[in-house]
XYZ file of C-alpha atoms in Angstrom:
369
model
C -85.306 -98.745 155.799
C -85.367 -102.546 155.650
C -86.741 -104.813 158.377
C -85.477 -108.279 159.296
C -87.454 -110.564 161.602
C -88.744 -114.081 161.916
C -91.870 -114.685 159.862
C -93.978 -115.304 163.014
C -93.617 -114.624 166.684
C -94.885 -116.868 169.520
C -96.822 -115.435 172.410
C -94.809 -115.113 175.581
C -91.417 -115.548 173.850
C -88.855 -112.757 173.367
C -88.485 -111.727 169.708
C -86.204 -109.226 168.011
C -87.054 -107.156 164.954
C -84.157 -105.428 163.165
C -84.565 -102.164 161.229
C -81.584 -100.902 159.240
C -80.349 -98.456 156.648
C -77.265 -98.938 154.465
C -75.785 -95.529 155.339
C -74.563 -93.647 158.380
C -74.692 -89.948 159.063
C -73.621 -89.741 162.739
C -73.466 -85.962 162.883
C -76.617 -85.170 160.910
C -80.261 -85.002 161.977
C -81.155 -88.276 160.171
C -83.010 -90.431 162.728
C -83.957 -94.191 162.530
C -86.637 -95.432 165.029
C -89.550 -97.789 165.694
C -93.217 -96.735 166.037
C -96.242 -98.584 167.508
C -94.613 -100.851 170.106
C -95.446 -101.068 173.835
C -92.502 -99.569 175.747
C -93.554 -101.428 178.930
C -92.515 -104.803 177.515
C -90.036 -103.688 174.839
C -86.388 -102.656 174.600
C -84.847 -100.664 171.754
C -81.136 -100.623 170.968
C -79.160 -99.180 168.106
C -75.727 -99.414 166.587
C -73.716 -97.874 163.794
C -71.279 -99.710 161.512
C -68.609 -97.712 159.757
C -65.604 -99.891 158.967
C -64.079 -102.136 156.357
C -66.841 -104.644 156.911
C -69.562 -102.292 155.801
C -71.592 -99.201 156.501
C -74.996 -99.117 158.166
C -77.318 -97.967 160.918
C -79.445 -100.554 162.779
C -82.164 -100.204 165.432
C -83.380 -103.448 167.138
C -86.791 -103.799 168.845
C -86.884 -106.664 171.366
C -90.279 -107.455 172.886
C -92.538 -110.117 174.379
C -95.647 -110.091 172.224
C -99.112 -111.178 173.383
C -102.071 -112.502 171.386
C -103.521 -109.002 171.358
C -100.570 -107.914 169.236
C -101.533 -110.350 166.475
C -102.164 -108.411 163.215
C -100.793 -105.258 164.855
C -98.778 -102.981 162.622
C -95.332 -101.650 163.550
C -93.379 -98.997 161.597
C -89.696 -98.565 161.178
C -89.124 -94.974 160.111
C -86.194 -92.924 158.969
C -86.577 -89.176 159.031
C -84.543 -86.195 157.917
C -86.229 -83.001 158.877
C -89.730 -83.111 157.445
C -88.900 -85.923 155.085
C -89.798 -89.490 156.178
C -89.626 -93.013 154.833
C -91.005 -96.069 156.543
C -91.401 -99.825 156.346
C -94.475 -101.547 157.811
C -94.367 -104.819 159.677
C -97.581 -106.789 160.376
C -97.072 -108.986 163.434
C -98.063 -112.652 163.177
C -98.160 -113.830 166.794
C -98.758 -117.541 167.262
C -101.134 -118.191 170.174
C -103.684 -120.599 171.533
C -107.392 -119.751 170.983
C -108.364 -116.717 173.043
C -111.603 -115.037 174.174
C -113.513 -118.315 173.748
C -117.196 -118.035 174.567
C -120.545 -119.726 173.972
C -123.316 -118.103 171.965
C -126.793 -119.429 172.820
C -129.810 -119.248 170.495
C -132.553 -118.454 171.325
C -130.941 -115.931 173.633
C -134.186 -114.911 175.359
C -137.504 -116.464 176.338
C -138.183 -119.803 177.945
C -136.775 -122.959 176.391
C -139.495 -125.622 176.455
C -139.529 -129.374 175.908
C -139.404 -130.069 172.151
C -137.717 -126.804 171.213
C -134.478 -126.536 169.221
C -131.461 -124.871 170.890
C -128.188 -123.943 169.181
C -124.917 -123.373 170.999
C -122.017 -121.940 169.001
C -118.386 -121.907 170.133
C -117.032 -118.457 169.317
C -113.288 -117.670 169.358
C -112.037 -114.085 169.455
C -108.576 -114.882 168.089
C -106.562 -117.945 167.149
C -103.282 -118.261 165.226
C -102.975 -120.799 163.735
C -106.705 -121.309 163.184
C -108.749 -123.547 165.452
C -108.167 -127.192 164.583
C -110.939 -128.744 166.695
C -113.736 -128.198 169.203
C -115.100 -130.103 172.165
C -118.380 -129.574 174.000
C -119.143 -130.533 177.602
C -122.393 -130.665 179.580
C -121.862 -130.670 183.335
C -118.325 -131.902 182.666
C -119.350 -134.752 180.316
C -118.302 -134.645 176.652
C -121.301 -134.179 174.303
C -119.976 -132.979 170.930
C -116.978 -132.160 168.647
C -118.378 -129.630 166.193
C -118.210 -125.821 166.425
C -122.003 -125.716 166.697
C -123.908 -127.970 169.097
C -127.590 -128.308 168.211
C -130.136 -129.712 170.634
C -133.199 -130.782 168.689
C -136.353 -131.816 170.483
C -135.076 -130.542 173.835
C -135.795 -132.763 176.864
C -135.772 -131.933 180.574
C -132.497 -133.896 180.793
C -130.812 -131.370 178.464
C -130.911 -128.749 181.270
C -127.409 -128.026 182.484
C -124.192 -126.041 182.205
C -122.431 -126.189 178.826
C -118.947 -125.038 177.887
C -116.764 -125.504 174.844
C -113.027 -125.893 174.236
C -111.290 -124.736 171.069
C -107.786 -126.027 170.341
C -104.945 -125.453 167.939
C -101.305 -126.485 167.908
C -100.371 -124.090 170.716
C -103.077 -124.930 173.218
C -106.745 -124.816 174.194
C -109.166 -122.016 174.887
C -111.888 -122.784 177.400
C -115.154 -120.823 177.446
C -117.089 -119.794 180.552
C -120.085 -122.123 181.098
C -123.571 -121.081 180.110
C -126.731 -122.586 181.592
C -129.360 -124.025 179.239
C -132.554 -123.665 181.254
C -135.276 -126.043 180.147
C -138.500 -124.551 181.528
C -140.563 -127.661 182.014
C -142.819 -128.276 185.000
C -143.104 -131.720 186.548
C -144.854 -132.963 189.742
C -143.443 -135.595 192.095
C -144.951 -137.101 195.218
C -143.193 -137.997 198.435
C -143.097 -140.579 199.902
C -145.204 -141.945 196.940
C -148.174 -141.204 194.752
C -150.155 -143.866 196.616
C -150.119 -143.467 200.397
C -152.092 -144.722 203.345
C -154.604 -142.455 204.995
C -152.985 -140.364 207.703
C -149.524 -140.352 206.128
C -147.634 -137.014 205.799
C -147.443 -136.383 202.036
C -145.828 -133.723 199.877
C -146.401 -132.893 196.222
C -143.553 -130.914 194.624
C -143.755 -128.917 191.401
C -140.346 -128.382 189.898
C -138.610 -126.977 186.853
C -134.977 -128.057 186.291
C -132.568 -125.803 188.169
C -135.334 -124.312 190.265
C -132.958 -123.440 193.108
C -130.638 -121.516 190.818
C -133.323 -119.810 188.811
C -132.497 -116.081 188.313
C -135.995 -114.896 189.247
C -138.815 -115.795 191.542
C -141.318 -118.285 190.198
C -145.073 -118.409 190.784
C -146.859 -121.762 191.259
C -150.566 -122.254 190.600
C -152.004 -125.570 191.881
C -155.074 -127.353 190.561
C -157.035 -130.380 191.808
C -159.165 -132.197 189.280
C -158.688 -129.140 186.964
C -160.127 -126.732 189.626
C -157.991 -123.891 190.975
C -156.595 -124.696 194.409
C -153.936 -122.120 195.376
C -151.279 -119.767 193.967
C -148.057 -118.352 195.323
C -144.270 -118.788 195.550
C -144.473 -122.199 197.252
C -143.489 -125.078 194.963
C -144.875 -127.703 197.349
C -148.318 -128.794 198.429
C -148.255 -130.255 201.939
C -150.659 -132.796 203.491
C -149.654 -133.294 207.178
C -152.045 -136.231 207.394
C -153.513 -137.090 204.050
C -157.232 -137.944 204.016
C -159.289 -140.024 201.592
C -160.880 -136.790 200.334
C -157.453 -135.540 199.253
C -157.245 -138.192 196.535
C -157.465 -136.845 192.997
C -155.544 -135.468 190.020
C -153.152 -132.635 190.836
C -151.362 -130.350 188.350
C -149.474 -127.093 188.619
C -148.551 -124.157 186.375
C -145.159 -122.507 186.841
C -144.821 -118.908 185.695
C -141.921 -116.523 185.222
C -141.520 -113.244 183.398
C -141.066 -115.068 180.071
C -144.123 -117.323 180.205
C -145.450 -120.431 181.936
C -145.590 -124.194 181.700
C -148.155 -126.602 183.120
C -147.109 -129.968 184.480
C -148.867 -133.160 183.497
C -151.328 -134.120 186.237
C -150.339 -136.692 188.817
C -152.812 -138.989 190.506
C -152.670 -138.960 194.295
C -154.177 -142.214 195.590
C -155.095 -142.607 199.273
C -155.555 -146.090 200.673
C -157.634 -146.909 203.781
C -159.350 -149.820 205.462
C -163.013 -150.645 204.874
C -165.550 -148.365 206.589
C -168.587 -149.941 208.205
C -170.420 -151.828 205.446
C -173.996 -150.966 204.425
C -176.117 -154.146 204.683
C -179.554 -154.113 203.096
C -182.185 -156.857 203.417
C -185.206 -156.989 201.071
C -188.129 -159.454 201.117
C -190.590 -159.990 198.295
C -193.452 -162.040 199.724
C -195.584 -162.033 196.617
C -195.238 -164.691 193.974
C -191.881 -166.433 194.205
C -190.967 -165.271 197.719
C -187.583 -163.661 197.013
C -185.004 -162.389 199.548
C -182.210 -160.052 198.423
C -179.194 -159.416 200.662
C -176.936 -156.588 199.416
C -173.688 -155.379 201.008
C -171.688 -152.315 199.913
C -168.595 -150.747 201.430
C -166.223 -147.822 200.986
C -162.528 -148.828 200.940
C -159.306 -148.486 198.941
C -157.997 -150.790 197.702
C -161.312 -152.617 197.077
C -162.391 -154.987 199.806
C -163.223 -158.660 199.685
C -166.850 -159.034 200.812
C -168.536 -162.031 202.456
C -172.187 -162.521 203.338
C -173.036 -165.021 206.076
C -176.080 -166.274 208.005
C -175.662 -167.303 211.612
C -171.873 -167.575 211.054
C -172.066 -169.673 207.891
C -170.693 -168.007 204.743
C -173.197 -168.012 201.935
C -171.491 -165.863 199.351
C -168.163 -164.100 198.815
C -166.660 -161.736 196.245
C -163.374 -163.561 196.459
C -162.964 -167.328 196.343
C -166.035 -169.116 195.123
C -168.341 -170.717 197.639
C -170.387 -173.733 196.693
C -173.844 -172.248 196.200
C -177.078 -173.986 196.931
C -179.585 -174.344 194.142
C -181.790 -171.492 195.431
C -178.945 -168.962 195.725
C -177.389 -166.651 193.119
C -174.575 -164.099 193.596
C -173.581 -160.893 191.750
C -170.245 -159.250 192.720
C -168.746 -155.917 191.608
C -166.224 -153.463 193.067
C -166.975 -153.124 196.803
C -170.467 -154.588 196.283
C -171.957 -158.040 196.769
C -175.530 -159.124 196.122
C -177.129 -162.415 197.213
C -180.546 -163.591 195.940
C -182.473 -166.357 197.760
C -185.379 -167.828 195.869
C -188.291 -169.724 197.408
C -187.416 -168.110 200.736
C -189.054 -169.397 203.886
C -188.619 -169.616 207.649
C -185.465 -171.685 207.153
C -183.818 -168.542 205.719
C -184.439 -166.497 208.852
C -181.437 -165.601 210.969
C -178.679 -163.102 211.670
C -177.079 -161.993 208.425
C -173.653 -160.451 208.431
C -171.357 -158.751 205.947
C -167.587 -158.664 206.426
C -165.303 -156.456 204.346
C -161.496 -156.746 204.405
C -158.481 -155.413 202.564
C -154.760 -155.212 203.362
C -155.375 -152.331 205.817
C -158.078 -153.910 207.959
C -161.653 -155.144 208.090
C -165.132 -154.086 209.160
C -168.481 -155.793 209.512
C -172.222 -155.165 209.915
C -175.179 -157.444 210.879
C -178.930 -157.502 210.540
C -181.637 -159.973 211.513
C -184.050 -161.315 208.901
C -187.288 -163.028 209.868
C -189.078 -164.731 207.002
C -192.584 -166.194 207.121
């Protein structure tokens, strides 16, 4: 038999394939028929021609072909008893890219910062062949090649990726896959520097923590010493104290491994505590008096030493010093030396410490002879 049909069929459109023989034997057991078609979407009709215009037997197969029929083989057969002859037709069904999907490499294990990740756009079938690709991350275009390579992965690369493959008939869209960047990072709320007594939270997060497919374990450290471990990704300070200041880090663990966040410095600010005022007299030789004031505060305090209400020295703005006086200032410490001390240097000495959060003072009486 001979077969007549268009060279290609288009998915979703009705097509007719004609199978014919140049002879007719209406009353014999010679049979002409089609094999391999889907009867649910196909119709078969036949006719005989036996007149002055010619002689022949024709069987038509009319069907709506899908992309799954592409490259499928149909047979037109003529049989007479046990004898058969057939002609094969290979369907060429034009269709948009189908069964589009993303292949991710590596396919297992944690993806860490600095790793290389490869995403390939795979197409199950396309006729004509795919003419172009587009990649999207969280809906934003990021590439136009079949393979998208992420070199030196960053936390920002975490997200949902999908690809689109197109040809002249349309576009195939893949389901999205999530690239999970397993990278721990600590944040502080309301800030990494807070005033004493403020409610403070440290959070240890990996990108996409809320949508992570398994439970994560968090191990907290303060100044490199183990603090606590469990499923909680936060460290809560209802009223942060000065003693809570320090360097905090956390390690996040899942079944594939772990990652440790870079430490964050939690700084707690507070007003000056009561200063420590020390008076020292050296009565031998040069008769020296040393007045020293130290204080605990954050940020550092400005210190001032006074006698009977008159400021003698300060760690801030310079005070005009008398010839017998010398001053040494350092962080939260002020030292005043008085040479050739005598009765005139007796009196009530005071130290005042102040920063943006408040002030504090202390006094002592010095009697020199």
